[in-house]
Each structure stands twice: as C-alpha cells, then as structure tokens.
PDB file of N, CA and C in Angstrom:
ATOM      1  N   MET A 120      18.955  41.979  16.684  1.00 40.00           N
ATOM      2  CA  MET A 120      18.936  42.150  15.133  1.00 40.00           C
ATOM      3  C   MET A 120      20.424  41.840  15.027  1.00 40.00           C
ATOM      4  N   LEU A 121      20.657  40.904  13.901  1.00 47.00           N
ATOM      5  CA  LEU A 121      22.136  40.863  13.343  1.00 47.00           C
ATOM      6  C   LEU A 121      22.529  41.966  12.528  1.00 47.00           C
ATOM      7  N   LEU A 122      23.540  42.042  12.384  1.00 46.00           N
ATOM      8  CA  LEU A 122      24.317  43.265  11.757  1.00 46.00           C
ATOM      9  C   LEU A 122      24.885  42.530  10.503  1.00 46.00           C
ATOM     10  N   PRO A 123      24.349  42.965   9.073  1.00 51.00           N
ATOM     11  CA  PRO A 123      24.885  42.291   7.907  1.00 51.00           C
ATOM     12  C   PRO A 123      26.454  42.413   8.021  1.00 51.00           C
ATOM     13  N   ALA A 124      27.175  41.404   7.173  1.00 49.00           N
ATOM     14  CA  ALA A 124      28.700  41.002   7.396  1.00 49.00           C
ATOM     15  C   ALA A 124      29.187  42.165   6.222  1.00 49.00           C
ATOM     16  N   GLY A 125      29.228  43.383   6.422  1.00 52.00           N
ATOM     17  CA  GLY A 125      29.451  44.474   5.195  1.00 52.00           C
ATOM     18  C   GLY A 125      30.950  44.381   4.842  1.00 52.00           C
ATOM     19  N   GLU A 126      31.663  45.180   4.339  1.00 54.00           N
ATOM     20  CA  GLU A 126      32.949  45.186   3.761  1.00 54.00           C
ATOM     21  C   GLU A 126      34.147  45.557   4.720  1.00 54.00           C
ATOM     22  N   ASN A 127      35.151  45.306   4.487  1.00 59.00           N
ATOM     23  CA  ASN A 127      36.137  45.340   5.826  1.00 59.00           C
ATOM     24  C   ASN A 127      36.211  45.233   6.827  1.00 59.00           C
ATOM     25  N   GLY A 128      35.500  43.814   7.366  1.00 56.00           N
ATOM     26  CA  GLY A 128      35.384  43.512   8.385  1.00 56.00           C
ATOM     27  C   GLY A 128      34.292  44.041   9.221  1.00 56.00           C
ATOM     28  N   HIS A 129      33.108  44.699   8.935  1.00 68.00           N
ATOM     29  CA  HIS A 129      32.067  45.241   9.484  1.00 68.00           C
ATOM     30  C   HIS A 129      31.174  44.502   9.748  1.00 68.00           C
ATOM     31  N   GLY A 130      30.133  44.642  10.689  1.00 88.00           N
ATOM     32  CA  GLY A 130      29.291  43.662  10.774  1.00 88.00           C
ATOM     33  C   GLY A 130      29.607  42.653  11.641  1.00 88.00           C
ATOM     34  N   ILE A 131      28.556  41.650  11.750  1.00 89.00           N
ATOM     35  CA  ILE A 131      28.692  40.555  12.703  1.00 89.00           C
ATOM     36  C   ILE A 131      29.994  39.843  12.439  1.00 89.00           C
ATOM     37  N   LYS A 132      30.348  39.516  11.513  1.00 90.00           N
ATOM     38  CA  LYS A 132      31.438  38.804  11.314  1.00 90.00           C
ATOM     39  C   LYS A 132      32.787  39.278  11.653  1.00 90.00           C
ATOM     40  N   GLY A 133      32.753  40.863  11.472  1.00 91.00           N
ATOM     41  CA  GLY A 133      33.962  41.593  11.970  1.00 91.00           C
ATOM     42  C   GLY A 133      34.058  41.484  13.440  1.00 91.00           C
ATOM     43  N   LEU A 134      32.737  41.794  13.968  1.00 91.00           N
ATOM     44  CA  LEU A 134      32.657  41.312  15.562  1.00 91.00           C
ATOM     45  C   LEU A 134      33.135  40.217  16.067  1.00 91.00           C
ATOM     46  N   ILE A 135      32.849  39.189  15.512  1.00 93.00           N
ATOM     47  CA  ILE A 135      33.244  37.702  15.877  1.00 93.00           C
ATOM     48  C   ILE A 135      34.783  37.589  15.952  1.00 93.00           C
ATOM     49  N   GLN A 136      35.079  38.243  14.618  1.00 94.00           N
ATOM     50  CA  GLN A 136      36.655  38.122  14.209  1.00 94.00           C
ATOM     51  C   GLN A 136      37.540  38.936  15.504  1.00 94.00           C
ATOM     52  N   LYS A 137      36.831  40.153  15.934  1.00 95.00           N
ATOM     53  CA  LYS A 137      37.520  41.107  17.042  1.00 95.00           C
ATOM     54  C   LYS A 137      37.507  39.993  18.349  1.00 95.00           C
ATOM     55  N   VAL A 138      36.533  39.382  18.685  1.00 95.00           N
ATOM     56  CA  VAL A 138      36.461  38.776  19.807  1.00 95.00           C
ATOM     57  C   VAL A 138      37.364  37.600  19.738  1.00 95.00           C
ATOM     58  N   GLU A 139      37.380  37.262  18.698  1.00 96.00           N
ATOM     59  CA  GLU A 139      38.464  35.720  18.483  1.00 96.00           C
ATOM     60  C   GLU A 139      39.937  36.121  18.576  1.00 96.00           C
ATOM     61  N   ALA A 140      40.192  37.398  18.276  1.00 97.00           N
ATOM     62  CA  ALA A 140      41.315  38.073  18.470  1.00 97.00           C
ATOM     63  C   ALA A 140      41.985  38.841  19.855  1.00 97.00           C
ATOM     64  N   ALA A 141      40.897  38.897  20.490  1.00 96.00           N
ATOM     65  CA  ALA A 141      41.040  39.664  21.907  1.00 96.00           C
ATOM     66  C   ALA A 141      41.649  38.811  22.882  1.00 96.00           C
ATOM     67  N   PRO A 142      42.683  39.207  23.608  1.00 96.00           N
ATOM     68  CA  PRO A 142      43.194  38.390  25.004  1.00 96.00           C
ATOM     69  C   PRO A 142      41.737  38.025  25.657  1.00 96.00           C
ATOM     70  N   LEU A 143      42.089  36.992  26.282  1.00 96.00           N
ATOM     71  CA  LEU A 143      41.084  36.122  27.127  1.00 96.00           C
ATOM     72  C   LEU A 143      40.643  37.458  28.198  1.00 96.00           C
ATOM     73  N   THR A 144      41.522  37.918  28.788  1.00 95.00           N
ATOM     74  CA  THR A 144      41.280  39.036  29.695  1.00 95.00           C
ATOM     75  C   THR A 144      40.146  39.906  29.322  1.00 95.00           C
ATOM     76  N   GLN A 145      40.016  40.301  28.041  1.00 95.00           N
ATOM     77  CA  GLN A 145      38.988  41.101  27.313  1.00 95.00           C
ATOM     78  C   GLN A 145      37.873  40.285  27.397  1.00 95.00           C
ATOM     79  N   VAL A 146      37.780  39.048  26.688  1.00 95.00           N
ATOM     80  CA  VAL A 146      36.917  38.333  26.392  1.00 95.00           C
ATOM     81  C   VAL A 146      35.923  37.985  27.559  1.00 95.00           C
ATOM     82  N   ALA A 147      36.500  37.573  28.494  1.00 95.00           N
ATOM     83  CA  ALA A 147      35.798  37.153  29.824  1.00 95.00           C
ATOM     84  C   ALA A 147      34.579  38.345  30.381  1.00 95.00           C
ATOM     85  N   ALA A 148      35.063  39.520  30.241  1.00 93.00           N
ATOM     86  CA  ALA A 148      33.844  40.336  30.132  1.00 93.00           C
ATOM     87  C   ALA A 148      32.689  40.318  29.538  1.00 93.00           C
ATOM     88  N   LEU A 149      33.093  39.962  28.103  1.00 93.00           N
ATOM     89  CA  LEU A 149      31.949  40.264  27.191  1.00 93.00           C
ATOM     90  C   LEU A 149      30.980  38.924  27.585  1.00 93.00           C
ATOM     91  N   PHE A 150      31.432  37.729  28.328  1.00 93.00           N
ATOM     92  CA  PHE A 150      30.744  36.548  28.542  1.00 93.00           C
ATOM     93  C   PHE A 150      30.410  36.562  29.927  1.00 93.00           C
ATOM     94  N   GLU A 151      30.733  37.614  30.692  1.00 94.00           N
ATOM     95  CA  GLU A 151      30.158  37.984  32.086  1.00 94.00           C
ATOM     96  C   GLU A 151      30.573  36.918  33.180  1.00 94.00           C
ATOM     97  N   ARG A 152      32.161  36.616  32.882  1.00 95.00           N
ATOM     98  CA  ARG A 152      32.717  35.836  33.704  1.00 95.00           C
ATOM     99  C   ARG A 152      34.064  36.535  34.150  1.00 95.00           C
ATOM    100  N   SER A 153      34.740  35.769  35.272  1.00 96.00           N
ATOM    101  CA  SER A 153      36.132  36.175  35.352  1.00 96.00           C
ATOM    102  C   SER A 153      36.925  35.481  34.463  1.00 96.00           C
ATOM    103  N   THR A 154      38.325  36.002  34.491  1.00 96.00           N
ATOM    104  CA  THR A 154      39.105  35.499  33.141  1.00 96.00           C
ATOM    105  C   THR A 154      39.866  34.004  33.989  1.00 96.00           C
ATOM    106  N   ASP A 155      39.720  33.717  35.328  1.00 96.00           N
ATOM    107  CA  ASP A 155      39.946  32.503  35.845  1.00 96.00           C
ATOM    108  C   ASP A 155      38.847  31.402  35.391  1.00 96.00           C
ATOM    109  N   GLN A 156      37.380  31.857  35.323  1.00 96.00           N
ATOM    110  CA  GLN A 156      36.418  30.929  34.907  1.00 96.00           C
ATOM    111  C   GLN A 156      36.477  30.497  33.487  1.00 96.00           C
ATOM    112  N   ILE A 157      37.048  31.623  32.588  1.00 96.00           N
ATOM    113  CA  ILE A 157      37.030  31.265  31.246  1.00 96.00           C
ATOM    114  C   ILE A 157      38.267  30.443  30.887  1.00 96.00           C
ATOM    115  N   LEU A 158      39.250  30.291  31.670  1.00 96.00           N
ATOM    116  CA  LEU A 158      40.381  29.717  31.781  1.00 96.00           C
ATOM    117  C   LEU A 158      40.019  28.332  31.887  1.00 96.00           C
ATOM    118  N   SER A 159      39.406  28.092  33.196  1.00 96.00           N
ATOM    119  CA  SER A 159      38.891  26.735  33.871  1.00 96.00           C
ATOM    120  C   SER A 159      37.963  26.001  32.813  1.00 96.00           C
ATOM    121  N   THR A 160      37.166  26.897  32.063  1.00 96.00           N
ATOM    122  CA  THR A 160      36.048  26.244  31.198  1.00 96.00           C
ATOM    123  C   THR A 160      36.914  25.722  30.077  1.00 96.00           C
ATOM    124  N   LEU A 161      37.896  26.462  29.325  1.00 96.00           N
ATOM    125  CA  LEU A 161      38.745  25.867  28.374  1.00 96.00           C
ATOM    126  C   LEU A 161      39.727  24.745  28.803  1.00 96.00           C
ATOM    127  N   GLN A 162      40.175  24.735  29.727  1.00 96.00           N
ATOM    128  CA  GLN A 162      40.994  23.656  30.159  1.00 96.00           C
ATOM    129  C   GLN A 162      40.270  22.510  30.531  1.00 96.00           C
ATOM    130  N   GLU A 163      39.226  22.484  31.280  1.00 96.00           N
ATOM    131  CA  GLU A 163      38.089  21.354  31.459  1.00 96.00           C
ATOM    132  C   GLU A 163      37.606  20.724  30.006  1.00 96.00           C
ATOM    133  N   ALA A 164      37.781  21.362  29.110  1.00 95.00           N
ATOM    134  CA  ALA A 164      37.110  21.048  27.947  1.00 95.00           C
ATOM    135  C   ALA A 164      38.230  20.613  26.980  1.00 95.00           C
ATOM    136  N   GLY A 165      39.487  20.372  27.699  1.00 95.00           N
ATOM    137  CA  GLY A 165      40.719  19.836  27.059  1.00 95.00           C
ATOM    138  C   GLY A 165      41.613  20.527  26.283  1.00 95.00           C
ATOM    139  N   SER A 166      41.435  22.124  26.572  1.00 96.00           N
ATOM    140  CA  SER A 166      42.255  22.849  25.632  1.00 96.00           C
ATOM    141  C   SER A 166      43.694  23.364  26.352  1.00 96.00           C
ATOM    142  N   SER A 167      44.670  23.273  26.036  1.00 96.00           N
ATOM    143  CA  SER A 167      45.904  23.529  26.751  1.00 96.00           C
ATOM    144  C   SER A 167      45.868  25.357  26.581  1.00 96.00           C
ATOM    145  N   VAL A 168      45.866  25.909  27.909  1.00 94.00           N
ATOM    146  CA  VAL A 168      45.879  27.524  27.733  1.00 94.00           C
ATOM    147  C   VAL A 168      47.059  27.929  28.362  1.00 94.00           C
ATOM    148  N   GLN A 169      48.148  28.749  27.900  1.00 90.00           N
ATOM    149  CA  GLN A 169      49.254  29.019  28.313  1.00 90.00           C
ATOM    150  C   GLN A 169      49.232  30.376  29.111  1.00 90.00           C
ATOM    151  N   GLY A 170      47.991  31.024  28.990  1.00 92.00           N
ATOM    152  CA  GLY A 170      47.959  32.049  29.873  1.00 92.00           C
ATOM    153  C   GLY A 170      46.721  33.306  29.341  1.00 92.00           C
ATOM    154  N   ALA A 171      46.346  33.951  30.200  1.00 94.00           N
ATOM    155  CA  ALA A 171      44.978  34.832  29.847  1.00 94.00           C
ATOM    156  C   ALA A 171      45.118  35.907  28.884  1.00 94.00           C
ATOM    157  N   GLN A 172      46.434  36.386  28.434  1.00 96.00           N
ATOM    158  CA  GLN A 172      47.084  37.097  27.292  1.00 96.00           C
ATOM    159  C   GLN A 172      46.652  36.520  25.856  1.00 96.00           C
ATOM    160  N   HIS A 173      46.801  35.122  25.862  1.00 97.00           N
ATOM    161  CA  HIS A 173      46.361  34.602  24.575  1.00 97.00           C
ATOM    162  C   HIS A 173      45.116  34.586  24.135  1.00 97.00           C
ATOM    163  N   SER A 174      44.689  34.893  22.561  1.00 97.00           N
ATOM    164  CA  SER A 174      43.449  34.925  22.180  1.00 97.00           C
ATOM    165  C   SER A 174      42.807  33.775  21.954  1.00 97.00           C
ATOM    166  N   VAL A 175      41.492  33.894  21.882  1.00 97.00           N
ATOM    167  CA  VAL A 175      40.675  32.437  21.383  1.00 97.00           C
ATOM    168  C   VAL A 175      41.439  31.801  20.255  1.00 97.00           C
ATOM    169  N   ALA A 176      41.460  32.708  19.199  1.00 97.00           N
ATOM    170  CA  ALA A 176      42.063  32.177  18.062  1.00 97.00           C
ATOM    171  C   ALA A 176      43.513  31.537  18.258  1.00 97.00           C
ATOM    172  N   SER A 177      44.535  32.175  18.938  1.00 97.00           N
ATOM    173  CA  SER A 177      45.707  31.455  19.199  1.00 97.00           C
ATOM    174  C   SER A 177      45.509  30.162  20.049  1.00 97.00           C
ATOM    175  N   ILE A 178      44.585  30.186  20.701  1.00 97.00           N
ATOM    176  CA  ILE A 178      44.386  29.097  21.790  1.00 97.00           C
ATOM    177  C   ILE A 178      43.933  27.746  20.898  1.00 97.00           C
ATOM    178  N   ALA A 179      42.711  28.252  20.104  1.00 97.00           N
ATOM    179  CA  ALA A 179      42.328  27.283  19.001  1.00 97.00           C
ATOM    180  C   ALA A 179      43.376  26.591  18.321  1.00 97.00           C
ATOM    181  N   ALA A 180      44.184  27.535  17.758  1.00 97.00           N
ATOM    182  CA  ALA A 180      45.348  27.209  16.801  1.00 97.00           C
ATOM    183  C   ALA A 180      46.298  26.191  17.391  1.00 97.00           C
ATOM    184  N   ALA A 181      46.649  26.504  18.583  1.00 97.00           N
ATOM    185  CA  ALA A 181      47.702  25.866  19.344  1.00 97.00           C
ATOM    186  C   ALA A 181      46.942  24.348  19.646  1.00 97.00           C
ATOM    187  N   ASN A 182      45.721  24.229  19.741  1.00 97.00           N
ATOM    188  CA  ASN A 182      45.074  22.818  20.080  1.00 97.00           C
ATOM    189  C   ASN A 182      44.465  22.182  18.987  1.00 97.00           C
ATOM    190  N   GLY A 183      44.674  22.811  17.649  1.00 97.00           N
ATOM    191  CA  GLY A 183      44.164  21.816  16.412  1.00 97.00           C
ATOM    192  C   GLY A 183      42.546  22.028  16.310  1.00 97.00           C
ATOM    193  N   SER A 184      41.788  23.160  16.965  1.00 96.00           N
ATOM    194  CA  SER A 184      40.756  23.555  17.088  1.00 96.00           C
ATOM    195  C   SER A 184      40.312  24.825  16.086  1.00 96.00           C
ATOM    196  N   GLU A 185      38.866  24.961  16.100  1.00 96.00           N
ATOM    197  CA  GLU A 185      38.556  26.441  15.712  1.00 96.00           C
ATOM    198  C   GLU A 185      38.132  27.404  16.807  1.00 96.00           C
ATOM    199  N   PRO A 186      38.207  28.535  16.593  1.00 96.00           N
ATOM    200  CA  PRO A 186      37.910  29.420  17.464  1.00 96.00           C
ATOM    201  C   PRO A 186      36.366  29.569  17.548  1.00 96.00           C
ATOM    202  N   LYS A 187      35.488  29.183  16.597  1.00 95.00           N
ATOM    203  CA  LYS A 187      33.940  29.061  16.936  1.00 95.00           C
ATOM    204  C   LYS A 187      33.601  28.003  17.991  1.00 95.00           C
ATOM    205  N   VAL A 188      34.434  26.971  17.850  1.00 95.00           N
ATOM    206  CA  VAL A 188      34.335  26.076  18.751  1.00 95.00           C
ATOM    207  C   VAL A 188      34.387  26.400  20.171  1.00 95.00           C
ATOM    208  N   LEU A 189      35.561  26.910  20.439  1.00 96.00           N
ATOM    209  CA  LEU A 189      35.825  27.586  21.599  1.00 96.00           C
ATOM    210  C   LEU A 189      34.884  28.486  22.266  1.00 96.00           C
ATOM    211  N   LEU A 190      34.452  29.679  21.329  1.00 95.00           N
ATOM    212  CA  LEU A 190      33.380  30.394  21.710  1.00 95.00           C
ATOM    213  C   LEU A 190      32.137  29.843  22.167  1.00 95.00           C
ATOM    214  N   ARG A 191      31.770  28.747  21.453  1.00 94.00           N
ATOM    215  CA  ARG A 191      30.291  28.101  21.959  1.00 94.00           C
ATOM    216  C   ARG A 191      30.663  27.404  23.256  1.00 94.00           C
ATOM    217  N   LEU A 192      31.703  26.881  23.433  1.00 93.00           N
ATOM    218  CA  LEU A 192      32.142  26.269  24.925  1.00 93.00           C
ATOM    219  C   LEU A 192      31.673  27.650  25.886  1.00 93.00           C
ATOM    220  N   LEU A 193      32.160  28.783  25.720  1.00 94.00           N
ATOM    221  CA  LEU A 193      32.341  29.729  26.540  1.00 94.00           C
ATOM    222  C   LEU A 193      30.739  30.428  26.632  1.00 94.00           C
ATOM    223  N   LEU A 194      29.692  29.849  25.708  1.00 91.00           N
ATOM    224  CA  LEU A 194      28.367  30.115  25.663  1.00 91.00           C
ATOM    225  C   LEU A 194      27.536  29.554  26.347  1.00 91.00           C
ATOM    226  N   ASP A 195      27.909  28.391  26.671  1.00 85.00           N
ATOM    227  CA  ASP A 195      27.432  27.552  27.635  1.00 85.00           C
ATOM    228  C   ASP A 195      27.422  27.666  29.052  1.00 85.00           C
TER     229      ASP A 195
END
C-alpha cells in the first residue's frame, strides 16, 4: 500500500526525499547491498561518485542527472 503524499513531506514523497538526501552508506542497507556494491552500480552507469558520504541527490546534481534516475538504477 502506498502512503498518500501528505503535507510537510509526509507520505511516500517525503520518504523518497529522505532516501535521496541520505548518504550512500545508509541507502545501501535499504537496497540490501553493501556500500561498495552501490558505488560500483553508480560508477558503472557513468556517474562520478566522490565517496559514500554523498547522497543520491548530490551525486545526481553533480552528474547532471535526477535522483529518481539513480534510484531506479539501484532497484535493478
């Protein structure tokens, strides 16, 4: 069941924004992968990643991409 996108960043939209803003070290656990696997996936897709302390959102911005594009890569 999807949660409605309530006010003040609650619901599924707020959850996605938190995932996008979290460092890769935390995101890795959500995808049941190691941090190294997450880094490799992003780098193999052509993203320049400076380190696991960076967020999906900051990596996307630095690479002229959208966070949702990178999250989709991690779901595959």
